[in-house]
Each structure stands twice: as C-alpha cells, then as structure tokens.
GROMACS .gro file of C-alpha atoms in nm:
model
  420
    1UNK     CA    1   9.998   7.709  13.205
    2UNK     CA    2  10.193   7.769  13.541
    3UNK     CA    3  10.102   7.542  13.823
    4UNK     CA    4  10.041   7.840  14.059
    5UNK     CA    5   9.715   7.879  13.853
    6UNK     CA    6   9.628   7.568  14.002
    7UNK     CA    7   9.671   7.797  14.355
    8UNK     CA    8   9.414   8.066  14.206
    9UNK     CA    9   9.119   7.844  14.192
   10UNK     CA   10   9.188   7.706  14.502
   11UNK     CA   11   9.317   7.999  14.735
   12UNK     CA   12   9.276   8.340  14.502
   13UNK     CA   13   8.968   8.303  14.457
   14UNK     CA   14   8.840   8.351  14.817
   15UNK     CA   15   8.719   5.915  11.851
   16UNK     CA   16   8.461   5.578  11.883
   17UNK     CA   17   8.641   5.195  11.888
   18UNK     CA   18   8.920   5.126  12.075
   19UNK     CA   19   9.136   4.815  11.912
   20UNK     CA   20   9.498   5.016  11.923
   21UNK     CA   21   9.757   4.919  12.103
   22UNK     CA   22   9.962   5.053  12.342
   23UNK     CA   23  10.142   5.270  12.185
   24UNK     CA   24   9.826   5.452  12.047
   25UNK     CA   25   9.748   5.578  12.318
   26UNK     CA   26  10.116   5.695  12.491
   27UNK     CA   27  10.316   5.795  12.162
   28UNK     CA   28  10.250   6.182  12.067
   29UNK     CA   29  10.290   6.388  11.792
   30UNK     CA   30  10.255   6.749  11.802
   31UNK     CA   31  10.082   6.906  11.468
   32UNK     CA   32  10.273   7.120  11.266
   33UNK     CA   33  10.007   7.380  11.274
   34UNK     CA   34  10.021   7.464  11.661
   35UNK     CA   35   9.945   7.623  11.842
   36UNK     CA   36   9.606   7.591  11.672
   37UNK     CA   37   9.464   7.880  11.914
   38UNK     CA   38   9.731   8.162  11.999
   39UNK     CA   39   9.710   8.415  12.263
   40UNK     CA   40   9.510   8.674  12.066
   41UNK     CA   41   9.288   8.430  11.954
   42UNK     CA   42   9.013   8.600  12.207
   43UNK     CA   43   9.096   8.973  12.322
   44UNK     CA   44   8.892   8.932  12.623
   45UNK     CA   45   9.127   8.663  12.790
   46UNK     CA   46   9.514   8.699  12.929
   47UNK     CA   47   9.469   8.297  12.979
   48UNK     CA   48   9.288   8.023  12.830
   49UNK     CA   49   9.317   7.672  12.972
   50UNK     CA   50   9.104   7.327  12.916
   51UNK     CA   51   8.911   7.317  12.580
   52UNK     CA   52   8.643   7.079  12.547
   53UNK     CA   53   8.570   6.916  12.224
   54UNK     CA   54   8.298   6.778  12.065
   55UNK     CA   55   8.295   6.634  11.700
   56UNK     CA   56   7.937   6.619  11.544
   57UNK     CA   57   8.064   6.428  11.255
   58UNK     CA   58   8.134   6.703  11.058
   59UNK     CA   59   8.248   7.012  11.292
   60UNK     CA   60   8.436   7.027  11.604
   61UNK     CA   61   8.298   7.212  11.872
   62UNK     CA   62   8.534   7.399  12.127
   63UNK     CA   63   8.488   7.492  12.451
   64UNK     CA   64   8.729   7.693  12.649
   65UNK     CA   65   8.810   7.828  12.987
   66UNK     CA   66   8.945   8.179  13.000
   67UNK     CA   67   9.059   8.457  13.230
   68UNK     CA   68   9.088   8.839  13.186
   69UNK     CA   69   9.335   8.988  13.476
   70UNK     CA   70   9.291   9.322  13.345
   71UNK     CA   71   8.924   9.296  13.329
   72UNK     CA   72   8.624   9.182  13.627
   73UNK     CA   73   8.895   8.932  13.673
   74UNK     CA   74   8.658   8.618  13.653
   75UNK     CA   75   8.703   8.293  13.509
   76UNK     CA   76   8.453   8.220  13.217
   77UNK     CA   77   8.369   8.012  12.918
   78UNK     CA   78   8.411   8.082  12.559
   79UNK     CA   79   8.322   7.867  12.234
   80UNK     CA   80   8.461   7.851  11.884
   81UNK     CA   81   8.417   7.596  11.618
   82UNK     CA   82   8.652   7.444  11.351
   83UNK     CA   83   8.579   7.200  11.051
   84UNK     CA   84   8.956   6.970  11.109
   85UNK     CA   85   8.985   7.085  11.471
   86UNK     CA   86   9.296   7.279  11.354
   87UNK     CA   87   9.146   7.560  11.188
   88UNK     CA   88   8.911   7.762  11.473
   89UNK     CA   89   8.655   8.085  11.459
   90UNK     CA   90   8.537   8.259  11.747
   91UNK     CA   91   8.152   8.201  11.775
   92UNK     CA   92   8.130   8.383  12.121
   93UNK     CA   93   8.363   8.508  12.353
   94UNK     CA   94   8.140   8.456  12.685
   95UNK     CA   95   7.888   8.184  12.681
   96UNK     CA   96   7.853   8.066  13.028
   97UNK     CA   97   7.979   8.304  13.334
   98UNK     CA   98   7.928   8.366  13.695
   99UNK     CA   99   7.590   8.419  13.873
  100UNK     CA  100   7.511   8.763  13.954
  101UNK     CA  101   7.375   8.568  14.286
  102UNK     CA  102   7.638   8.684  14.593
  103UNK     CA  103   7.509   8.349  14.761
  104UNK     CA  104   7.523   8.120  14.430
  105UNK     CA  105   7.825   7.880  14.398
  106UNK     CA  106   7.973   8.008  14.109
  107UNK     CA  107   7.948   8.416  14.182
  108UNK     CA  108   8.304   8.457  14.132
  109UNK     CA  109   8.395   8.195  13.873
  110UNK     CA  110   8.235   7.988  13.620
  111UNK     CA  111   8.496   7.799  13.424
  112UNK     CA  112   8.688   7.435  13.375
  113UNK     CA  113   8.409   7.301  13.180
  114UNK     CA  114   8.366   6.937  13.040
  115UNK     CA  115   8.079   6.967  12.727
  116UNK     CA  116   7.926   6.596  12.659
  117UNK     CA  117   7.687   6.513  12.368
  118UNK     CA  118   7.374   6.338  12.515
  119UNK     CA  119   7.110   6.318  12.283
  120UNK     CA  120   6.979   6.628  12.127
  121UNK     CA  121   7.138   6.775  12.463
  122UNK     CA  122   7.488   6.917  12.521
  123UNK     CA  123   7.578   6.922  12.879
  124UNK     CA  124   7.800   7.094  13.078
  125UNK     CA  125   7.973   7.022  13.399
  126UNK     CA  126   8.189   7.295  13.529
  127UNK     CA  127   8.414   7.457  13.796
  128UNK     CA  128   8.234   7.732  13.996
  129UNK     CA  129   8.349   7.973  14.254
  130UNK     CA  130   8.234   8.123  14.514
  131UNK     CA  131   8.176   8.222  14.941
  132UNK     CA  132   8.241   7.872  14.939
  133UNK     CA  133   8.570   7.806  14.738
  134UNK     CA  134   8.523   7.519  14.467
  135UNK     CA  135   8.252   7.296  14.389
  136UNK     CA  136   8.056   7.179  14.047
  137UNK     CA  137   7.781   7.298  13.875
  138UNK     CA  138   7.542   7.197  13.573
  139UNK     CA  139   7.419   7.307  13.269
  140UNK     CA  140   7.269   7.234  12.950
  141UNK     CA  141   7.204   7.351  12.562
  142UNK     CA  142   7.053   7.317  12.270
  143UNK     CA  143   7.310   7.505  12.080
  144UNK     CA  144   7.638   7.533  12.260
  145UNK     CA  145   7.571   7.902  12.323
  146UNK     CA  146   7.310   7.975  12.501
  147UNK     CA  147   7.349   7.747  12.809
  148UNK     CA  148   7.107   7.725  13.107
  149UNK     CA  149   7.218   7.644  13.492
  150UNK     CA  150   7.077   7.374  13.712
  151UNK     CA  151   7.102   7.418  14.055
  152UNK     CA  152   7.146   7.100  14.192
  153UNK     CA  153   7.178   6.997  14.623
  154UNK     CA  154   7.478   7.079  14.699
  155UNK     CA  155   7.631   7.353  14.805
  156UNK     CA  156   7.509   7.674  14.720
  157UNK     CA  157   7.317   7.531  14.428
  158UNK     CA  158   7.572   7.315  14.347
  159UNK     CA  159   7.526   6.971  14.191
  160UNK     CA  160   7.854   6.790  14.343
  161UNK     CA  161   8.028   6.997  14.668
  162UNK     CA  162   8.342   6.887  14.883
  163UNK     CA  163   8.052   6.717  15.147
  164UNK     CA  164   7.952   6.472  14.863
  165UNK     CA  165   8.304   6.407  14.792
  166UNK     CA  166   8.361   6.332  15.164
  167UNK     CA  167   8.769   6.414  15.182
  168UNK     CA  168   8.954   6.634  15.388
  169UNK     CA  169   8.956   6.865  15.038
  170UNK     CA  170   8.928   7.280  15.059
  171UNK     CA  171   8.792   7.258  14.693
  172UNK     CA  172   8.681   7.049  14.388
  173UNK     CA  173   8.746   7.134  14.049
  174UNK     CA  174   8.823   7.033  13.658
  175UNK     CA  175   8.477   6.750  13.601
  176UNK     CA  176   8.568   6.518  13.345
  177UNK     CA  177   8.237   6.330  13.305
  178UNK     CA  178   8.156   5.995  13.066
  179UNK     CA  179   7.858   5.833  13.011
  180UNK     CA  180   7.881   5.448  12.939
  181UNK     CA  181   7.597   5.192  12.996
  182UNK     CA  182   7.344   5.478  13.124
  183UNK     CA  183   7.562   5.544  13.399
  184UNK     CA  184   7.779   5.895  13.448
  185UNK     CA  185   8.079   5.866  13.547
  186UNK     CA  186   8.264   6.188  13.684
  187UNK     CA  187   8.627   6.252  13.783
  188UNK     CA  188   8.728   6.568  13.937
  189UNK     CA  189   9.047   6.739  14.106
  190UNK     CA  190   9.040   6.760  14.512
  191UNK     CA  191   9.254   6.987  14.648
  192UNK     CA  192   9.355   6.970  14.986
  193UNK     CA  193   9.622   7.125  15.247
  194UNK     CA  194   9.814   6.850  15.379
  195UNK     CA  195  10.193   6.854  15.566
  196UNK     CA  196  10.349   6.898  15.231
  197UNK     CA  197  10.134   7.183  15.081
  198UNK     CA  198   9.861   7.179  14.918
  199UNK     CA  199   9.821   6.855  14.737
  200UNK     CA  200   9.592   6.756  14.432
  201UNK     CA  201   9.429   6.396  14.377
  202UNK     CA  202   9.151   6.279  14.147
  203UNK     CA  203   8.843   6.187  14.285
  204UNK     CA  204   8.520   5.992  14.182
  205UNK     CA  205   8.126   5.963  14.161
  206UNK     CA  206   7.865   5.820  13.995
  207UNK     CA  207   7.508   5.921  13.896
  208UNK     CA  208   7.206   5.807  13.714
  209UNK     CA  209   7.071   6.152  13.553
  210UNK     CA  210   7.419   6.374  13.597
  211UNK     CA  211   7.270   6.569  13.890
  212UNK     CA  212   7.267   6.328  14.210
  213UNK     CA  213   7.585   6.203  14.266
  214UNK     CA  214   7.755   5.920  14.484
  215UNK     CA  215   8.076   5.942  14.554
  216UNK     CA  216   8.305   5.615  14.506
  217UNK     CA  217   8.581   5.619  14.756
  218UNK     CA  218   8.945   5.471  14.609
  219UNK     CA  219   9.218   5.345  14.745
  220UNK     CA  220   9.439   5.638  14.776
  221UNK     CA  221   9.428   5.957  15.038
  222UNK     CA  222   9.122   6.025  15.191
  223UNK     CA  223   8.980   5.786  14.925
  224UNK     CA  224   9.121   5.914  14.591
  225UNK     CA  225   9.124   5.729  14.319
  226UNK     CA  226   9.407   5.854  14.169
  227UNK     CA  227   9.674   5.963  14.421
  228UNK     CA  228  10.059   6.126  14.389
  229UNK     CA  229  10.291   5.910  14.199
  230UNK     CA  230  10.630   5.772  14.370
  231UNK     CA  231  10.912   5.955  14.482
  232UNK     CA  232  11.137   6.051  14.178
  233UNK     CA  233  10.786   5.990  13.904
  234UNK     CA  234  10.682   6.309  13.692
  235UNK     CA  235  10.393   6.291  13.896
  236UNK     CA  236  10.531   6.322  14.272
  237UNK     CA  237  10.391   6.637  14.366
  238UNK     CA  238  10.033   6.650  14.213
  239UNK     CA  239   9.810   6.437  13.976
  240UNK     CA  240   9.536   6.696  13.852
  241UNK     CA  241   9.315   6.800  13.545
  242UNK     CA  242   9.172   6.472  13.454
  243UNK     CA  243   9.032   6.363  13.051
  244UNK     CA  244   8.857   6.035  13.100
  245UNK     CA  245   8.715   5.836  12.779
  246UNK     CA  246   8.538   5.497  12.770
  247UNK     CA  247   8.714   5.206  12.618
  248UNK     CA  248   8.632   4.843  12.526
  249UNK     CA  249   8.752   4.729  12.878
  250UNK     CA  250   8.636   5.012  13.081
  251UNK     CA  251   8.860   5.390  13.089
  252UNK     CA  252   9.134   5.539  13.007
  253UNK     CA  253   9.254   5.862  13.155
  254UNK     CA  254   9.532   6.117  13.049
  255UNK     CA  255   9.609   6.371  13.320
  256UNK     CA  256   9.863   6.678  13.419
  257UNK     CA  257  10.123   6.543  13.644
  258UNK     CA  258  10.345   6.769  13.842
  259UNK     CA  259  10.690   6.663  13.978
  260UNK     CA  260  10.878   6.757  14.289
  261UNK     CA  261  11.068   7.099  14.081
  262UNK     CA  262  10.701   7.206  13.979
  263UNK     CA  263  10.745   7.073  13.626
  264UNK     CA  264  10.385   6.963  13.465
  265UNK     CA  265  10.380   6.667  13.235
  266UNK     CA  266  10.126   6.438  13.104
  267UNK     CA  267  10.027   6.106  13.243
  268UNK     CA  268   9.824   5.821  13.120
  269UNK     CA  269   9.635   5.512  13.307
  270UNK     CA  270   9.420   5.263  13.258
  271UNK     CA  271   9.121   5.132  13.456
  272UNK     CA  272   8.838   4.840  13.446
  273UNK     CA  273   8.561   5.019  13.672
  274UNK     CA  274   8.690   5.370  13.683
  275UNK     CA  275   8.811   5.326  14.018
  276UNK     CA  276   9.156   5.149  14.035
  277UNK     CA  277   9.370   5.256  13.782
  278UNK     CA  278   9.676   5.126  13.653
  279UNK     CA  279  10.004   5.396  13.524
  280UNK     CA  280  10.141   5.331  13.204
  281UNK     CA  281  10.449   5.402  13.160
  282UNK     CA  282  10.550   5.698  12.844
  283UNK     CA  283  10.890   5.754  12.663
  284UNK     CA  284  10.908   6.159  12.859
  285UNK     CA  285  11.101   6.222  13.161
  286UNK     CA  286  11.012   5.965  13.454
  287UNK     CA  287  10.782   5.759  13.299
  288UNK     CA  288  10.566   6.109  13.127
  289UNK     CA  289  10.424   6.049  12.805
  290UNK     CA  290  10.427   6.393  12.698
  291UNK     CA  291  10.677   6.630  12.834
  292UNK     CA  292  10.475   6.932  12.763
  293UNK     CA  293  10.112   6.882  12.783
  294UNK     CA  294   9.907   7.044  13.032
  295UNK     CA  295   9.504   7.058  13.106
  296UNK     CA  296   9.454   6.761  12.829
  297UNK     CA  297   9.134   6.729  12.626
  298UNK     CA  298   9.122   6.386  12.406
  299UNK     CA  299   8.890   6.229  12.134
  300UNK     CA  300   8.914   5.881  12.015
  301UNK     CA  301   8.838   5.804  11.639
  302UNK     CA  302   8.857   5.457  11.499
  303UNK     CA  303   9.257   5.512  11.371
  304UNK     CA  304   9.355   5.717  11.706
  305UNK     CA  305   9.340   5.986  11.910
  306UNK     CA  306   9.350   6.382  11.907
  307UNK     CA  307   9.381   6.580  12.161
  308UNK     CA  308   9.428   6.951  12.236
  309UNK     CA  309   9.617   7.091  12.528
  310UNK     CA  310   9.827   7.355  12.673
  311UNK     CA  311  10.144   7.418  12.733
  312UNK     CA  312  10.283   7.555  13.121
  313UNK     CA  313  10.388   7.922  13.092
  314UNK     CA  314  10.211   7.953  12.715
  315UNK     CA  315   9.847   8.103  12.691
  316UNK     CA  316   9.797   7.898  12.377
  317UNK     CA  317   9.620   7.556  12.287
  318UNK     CA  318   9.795   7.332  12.042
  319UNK     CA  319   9.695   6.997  11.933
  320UNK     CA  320   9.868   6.647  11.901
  321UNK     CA  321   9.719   6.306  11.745
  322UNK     CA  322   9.841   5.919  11.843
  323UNK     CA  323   9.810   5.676  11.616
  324UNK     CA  324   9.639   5.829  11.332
  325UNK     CA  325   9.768   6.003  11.016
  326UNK     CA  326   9.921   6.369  10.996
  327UNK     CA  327   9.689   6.429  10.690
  328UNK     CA  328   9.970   6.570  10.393
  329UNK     CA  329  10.292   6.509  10.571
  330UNK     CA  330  10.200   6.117  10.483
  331UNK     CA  331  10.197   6.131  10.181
  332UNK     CA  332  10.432   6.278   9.895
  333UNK     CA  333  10.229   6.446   9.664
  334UNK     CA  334  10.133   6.782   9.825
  335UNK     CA  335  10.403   6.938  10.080
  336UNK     CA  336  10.230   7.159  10.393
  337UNK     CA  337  10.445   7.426  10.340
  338UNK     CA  338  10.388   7.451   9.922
  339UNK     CA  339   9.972   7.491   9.971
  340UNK     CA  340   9.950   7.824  10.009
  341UNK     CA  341   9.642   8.148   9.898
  342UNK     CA  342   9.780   8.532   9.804
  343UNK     CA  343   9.631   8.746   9.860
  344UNK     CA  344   9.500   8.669  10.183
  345UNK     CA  345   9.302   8.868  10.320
  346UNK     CA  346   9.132   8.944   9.958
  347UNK     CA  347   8.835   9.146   9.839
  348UNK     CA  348   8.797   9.045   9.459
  349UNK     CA  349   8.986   8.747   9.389
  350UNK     CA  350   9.314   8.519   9.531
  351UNK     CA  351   9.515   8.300   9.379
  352UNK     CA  352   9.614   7.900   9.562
  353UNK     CA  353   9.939   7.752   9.500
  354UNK     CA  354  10.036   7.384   9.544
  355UNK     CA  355  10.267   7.146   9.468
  356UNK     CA  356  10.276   6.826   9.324
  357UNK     CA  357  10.561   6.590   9.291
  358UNK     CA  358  10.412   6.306   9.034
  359UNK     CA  359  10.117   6.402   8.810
  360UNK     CA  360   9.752   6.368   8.966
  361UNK     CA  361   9.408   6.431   8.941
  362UNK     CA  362   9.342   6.771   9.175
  363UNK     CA  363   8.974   6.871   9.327
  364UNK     CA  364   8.979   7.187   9.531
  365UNK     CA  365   8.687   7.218   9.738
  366UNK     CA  366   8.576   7.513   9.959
  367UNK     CA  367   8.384   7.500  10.275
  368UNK     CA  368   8.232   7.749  10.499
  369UNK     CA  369   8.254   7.750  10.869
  370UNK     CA  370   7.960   7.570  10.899
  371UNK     CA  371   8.137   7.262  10.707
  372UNK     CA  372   7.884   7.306  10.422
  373UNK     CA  373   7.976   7.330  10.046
  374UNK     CA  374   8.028   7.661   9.888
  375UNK     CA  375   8.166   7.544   9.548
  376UNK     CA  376   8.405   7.367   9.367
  377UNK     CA  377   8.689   7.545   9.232
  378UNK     CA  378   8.853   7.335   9.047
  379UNK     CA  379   8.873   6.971   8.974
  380UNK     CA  380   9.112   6.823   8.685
  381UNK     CA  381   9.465   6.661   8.622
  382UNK     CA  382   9.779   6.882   8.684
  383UNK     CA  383  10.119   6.767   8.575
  384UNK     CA  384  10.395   6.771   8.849
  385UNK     CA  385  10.510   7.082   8.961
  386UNK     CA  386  10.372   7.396   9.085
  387UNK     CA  387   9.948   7.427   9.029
  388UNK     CA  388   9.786   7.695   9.089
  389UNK     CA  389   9.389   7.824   9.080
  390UNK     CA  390   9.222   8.152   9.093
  391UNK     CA  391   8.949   8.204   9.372
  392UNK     CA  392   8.661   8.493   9.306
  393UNK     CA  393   8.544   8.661   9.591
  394UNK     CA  394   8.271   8.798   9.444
  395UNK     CA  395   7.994   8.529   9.477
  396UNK     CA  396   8.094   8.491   9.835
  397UNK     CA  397   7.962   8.688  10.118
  398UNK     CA  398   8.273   8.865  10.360
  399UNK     CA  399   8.404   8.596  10.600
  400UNK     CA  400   8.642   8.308  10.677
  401UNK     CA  401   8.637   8.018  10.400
  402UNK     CA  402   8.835   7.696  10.414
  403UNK     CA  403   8.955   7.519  10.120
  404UNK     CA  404   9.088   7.143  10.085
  405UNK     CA  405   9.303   7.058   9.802
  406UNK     CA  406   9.276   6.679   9.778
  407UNK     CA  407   9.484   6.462   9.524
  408UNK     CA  408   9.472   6.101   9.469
  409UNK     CA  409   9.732   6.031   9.753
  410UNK     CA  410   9.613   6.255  10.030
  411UNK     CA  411   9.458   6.646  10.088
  412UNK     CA  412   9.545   6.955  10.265
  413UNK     CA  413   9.381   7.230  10.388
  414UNK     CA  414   9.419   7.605  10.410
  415UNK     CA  415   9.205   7.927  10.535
  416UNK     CA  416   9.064   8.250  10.356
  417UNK     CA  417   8.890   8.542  10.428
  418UNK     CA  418   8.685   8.744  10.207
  419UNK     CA  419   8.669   9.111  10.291
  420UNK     CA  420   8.378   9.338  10.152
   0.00000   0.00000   0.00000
C-alpha cells in the first residue's frame, strides 16, 4: 500500500493467553500460501487495505477495506470468510458503505473498519468521510453482513470527531478498539499539517458503551500517545494504522511506521494503561520488526500470533504467524507442495495426491465453507510414498470444498470446487 494513500483519506477526499516471550511477539514468518487474498480476489476493488478478523472458534471472519478508482470512487467494506484464515470466499462484496445523506459524516467514504465480538453483537468502528474530512462512526450486526449505523454526537453523526480528540488534527482515522474489564479502549490515527508536512500520530479514548468517548491525552504532540520515532528509526516520519490487543499486563500494539525516504515498516510496543507505551526493538531495518508489513491486523491464540497485512505498492493481503506452528512444514510426513487435487475445477469426480515419507495412518476429511462436515473420504494406513484418493462430486452440491489430510504427525489442507 503506498503511503500517499494515507494523503487520500486525509486531503482527496475533500489468539486468548499471553505467556510468550519476547520474541513471540517481534519474530515473523510469512506463510507460504500468500498472499492469501490477491488482487482479483474482489472485481469491484483496485485496492484493498486493513482486514479485520474475527475467529468464532471454528471460522475466521474477514473484514476488508476497499476502493474502486474506476468506479463511484468511494471507500467501502467488504467481508469474506475462511475456515484456517488462509483459505478465503467472498460472502459480499459491499456490506457497509457511505450514507446517501450529503450532510452525514461518512457521505463520501465508509471504510478502515475494526469488527469486535461483543456478545451476540459484532461491532464496528470505522473511518468515514465526508464535508467534514475524517472522523469515526459506529455500527453493529447480528451477522457480519447486514450492519446498521449509529449516529453518535459528534460530528455529523459521528461517534468520535477531531473536537473530542482535542489536537490540532485535520482528520481521524483507522479505530482499533479493545474491550478489557468493561471498558473500550480505542486508538486511532490523527493526522495533522505541521512544519514538516503532514504528520500522523496515534491517539486515545475511552468509553463505557463504545459510543461516548473521552479522550486520554499522552505525552507526545498535541497529546498523542504514540508520537514519531527518533531521527534515523523506521518510524521517523509517521507512526499510523494502529492493531491494539489486550495482554496479561495491559496492551500491546503493532503499527505501520514510515521512515524519512517514505519506506513503511512495522512497529511493535508495549503498554500498562494504554497510554504510555514502550518500542520494542525488531531484527528489520532500524529497529522494524517486519520490513514489509503495512495496515496490520493481529490475533493472539494460546501458542502465538497471526496476523494478516499488506504489503506497500501490492493490492494483496498476505498473512504471517509468531510463535506458533506453520501447520505441515513442521513436520516430515506430508510436504506442502506434494498435497495436491486434479482435476480442479471438477464436475464428476477428482483425484488428491499426497505424500508420505514413513508409513502412517491417513484421514481425509472435507469441510464446507461453513466449517461443517461433509464426509469422510478416506481414513486408513498408507505405506510411504505417494497416496492418493478419489473424490465424487456427485453427492455434493456446486461450490468451494476444503479438504484436510491429517496423518499422525501433522495435516494439511487444500481447496476444491465442484462445478454443476
């Protein structure tokens, strides 16, 4: 994602425990499998930038910001969901968009959203743009499609606006909102035209029901709580798109840093009350811990952390993990690259192909989208060597399928579509 799309919003648009150690939580590894959403992924969008994910314990939920230049032009929302976070379907292309309102906050954008599970509630806290450039909005669902907007008492109908924030900022943007303890917590991006340019910080508020918010004023510029790093840090020029999750001893944020040349990199800090932060220092280029990551979206599970991002200049998402287990690559009896369905697309039947390197009891299992059981294909003992098992298509209706070949020292997975 360039950093002049930082510019557009601004100007253009007039896992669950948390004992890991350090490393966990600064050490990368990009997936094997990325990018996990590629540019034609959704037709409707020349960009897509900062998924939000939520896991229900079975299926990951993704939403995503997009933009179609050749279309009205306006930033929306989209949603897909996946049963590994790896593997995604398109559930809807536009699920939340901009007001038809000329007066309403978000009437030219609607976009940037961070999706929480509360309850039987999903809530949304997003980007909106309008007469008056950059503020937040609210809304909820019962589904993760159909989502309904709150006006709140800020601007325009607004629930947090750059008076609330009380900075010198032109616009407010990118929510990243936890709740811990019945409180919400909400970080944001400030934007504001200073001597250098214009310069992003991270700001912060709380609130008791997500709506009414009080701003907590930091330590930084114009009370950020998060300001530019030092002179020579990967962070110089701009500290922006914040993903905050709750820890043991209070947060931990990973953000998009941008250096004096315009690189963007990703940083990662620690704080006890959400309001001064300490950086930790990565292994990337002036202290970075990930050289290309850009608009970062993170889940914590008890072994580590996912998370899905971009990458500056690519309109794809990837995904990375910390700390927990690449699935087959760690272990030696099925190889990523051997697991493998022809034909594929099929209409009557398709054959899977693995490979084992030591003998071992094999269960192929395949799911639908919804994570639910269609059948078990197979499930015996295969000598070493190549295996292989014969799919029907006939008792399935048309659609994607995924299938998990597990063995007694790890599983993969791999996708299929039926066609009628």
């Amino acid at each position: 994602m360039r950093q002049d799309y930082m510019l557009r919003w601004v100007l253009g648009g007039l896992f669950f425990c948390f004992p890991f150690v350090l490393t966990a939580q600064i050490d990368w590894t990009p997936l094997p499998a990325n990018p996990v959403i590629n540019s034609t992924f959704d037709l409707n969008a020349d960009e897509l930038f900062r998924p939000s994910v939520v896991f229900d314990g079975t299926l990951y939920h993704m939403w995503y910001g997009k933009l179609n230049t050749e279309g009205d032009g306006d930033e929306k929302m989209g949603y897909a969901t996946s049963p590994d976070g790896l593997l995604w379907t398109l559930v809807k292309e536009t699920v939340l968009s901009h007001s038809d309102d000329p007066e309403a906050f978000d009437y030219i954008d609607a976009s940037q959203g961070w999706v929480i599970s509360d309850g039987d509630t999903l809530k949304m806290w997003y980007w909106g743009n309008g007469l008056d450039i950059g503020n937040i909005g609210y809304a909820w669902s019962l589904d993760g499609i159909e989502w309904t907007k709150v006006a709140g008492s800020g601007t325009d109908g607004s629930i947090y606006d750059k008076v609330m924030d009380g900075s010198e900022a032109i616009a407010l943007a990118t929510p990243s909102v936890v709740k811990k303890d019945g409180v919400y917590h909400l970080w944001y991006t400030r934007a504001a035209i200073e001597e250098d340019g214009l310069i992003y910080r991270i700001g912060y508020a709380v609130s008791l029901d997500g709506l009414n918010w009080v701003n907590q004023s930091g330590s930084g510029t114009n009370g950020a709580v998060f300001d530019v790093g030092e002179a020579g840090s990967f962070d110089e020029g701009a500290v922006s798109w914040p993903t905050v999750i709750a820890t043991e001893n209070g947060f931990a944020m990973w953000y998009s840093g941008v250096d004096a040349a315009g690189t963007i990199r990703l940083g990662y800090a620690t704080s006890s009350d959400g309001v001064n932060w300490v950086r930790v220092s990565g292994n990337g280029t002036n202290g970075a811990v990930f050289d290309q990551a850009h608009f970062p979206y993170v889940l914590s599970f008890e072994e580590g952390y996912k998370m899905w991002y971009g990458i500056d200049g690519e309109n794809t998402i990837s995904c990375a993990v910390s700390g927990l287990k690449l699935g087959v690559e760690d272990n030696e009896v099925i190889s990523p690259l051997a697991l493998h369905n022809y034909p594929n697309p099929f209409v009557e039947k398709t054959t899977i192909s693995f490979r084992l390197s030591a003998p071992s009891k094999v269960r192929i299992t395949l799911y639908n989208l919804l994570g639910n059981i269609e059948k078990v294909i197979v499930s015996g003992y295969y000598p070493a060597g190549e295996g292989k098992a014969e799919v029907s298509g006939g008792d399935l209706v048309e659609g994607v399928y995924i299938y998990e070949v597990e063995t007694g020292s790890g599983r993969e997975r791999g996708k299929m579509q039926v066609v009628k």
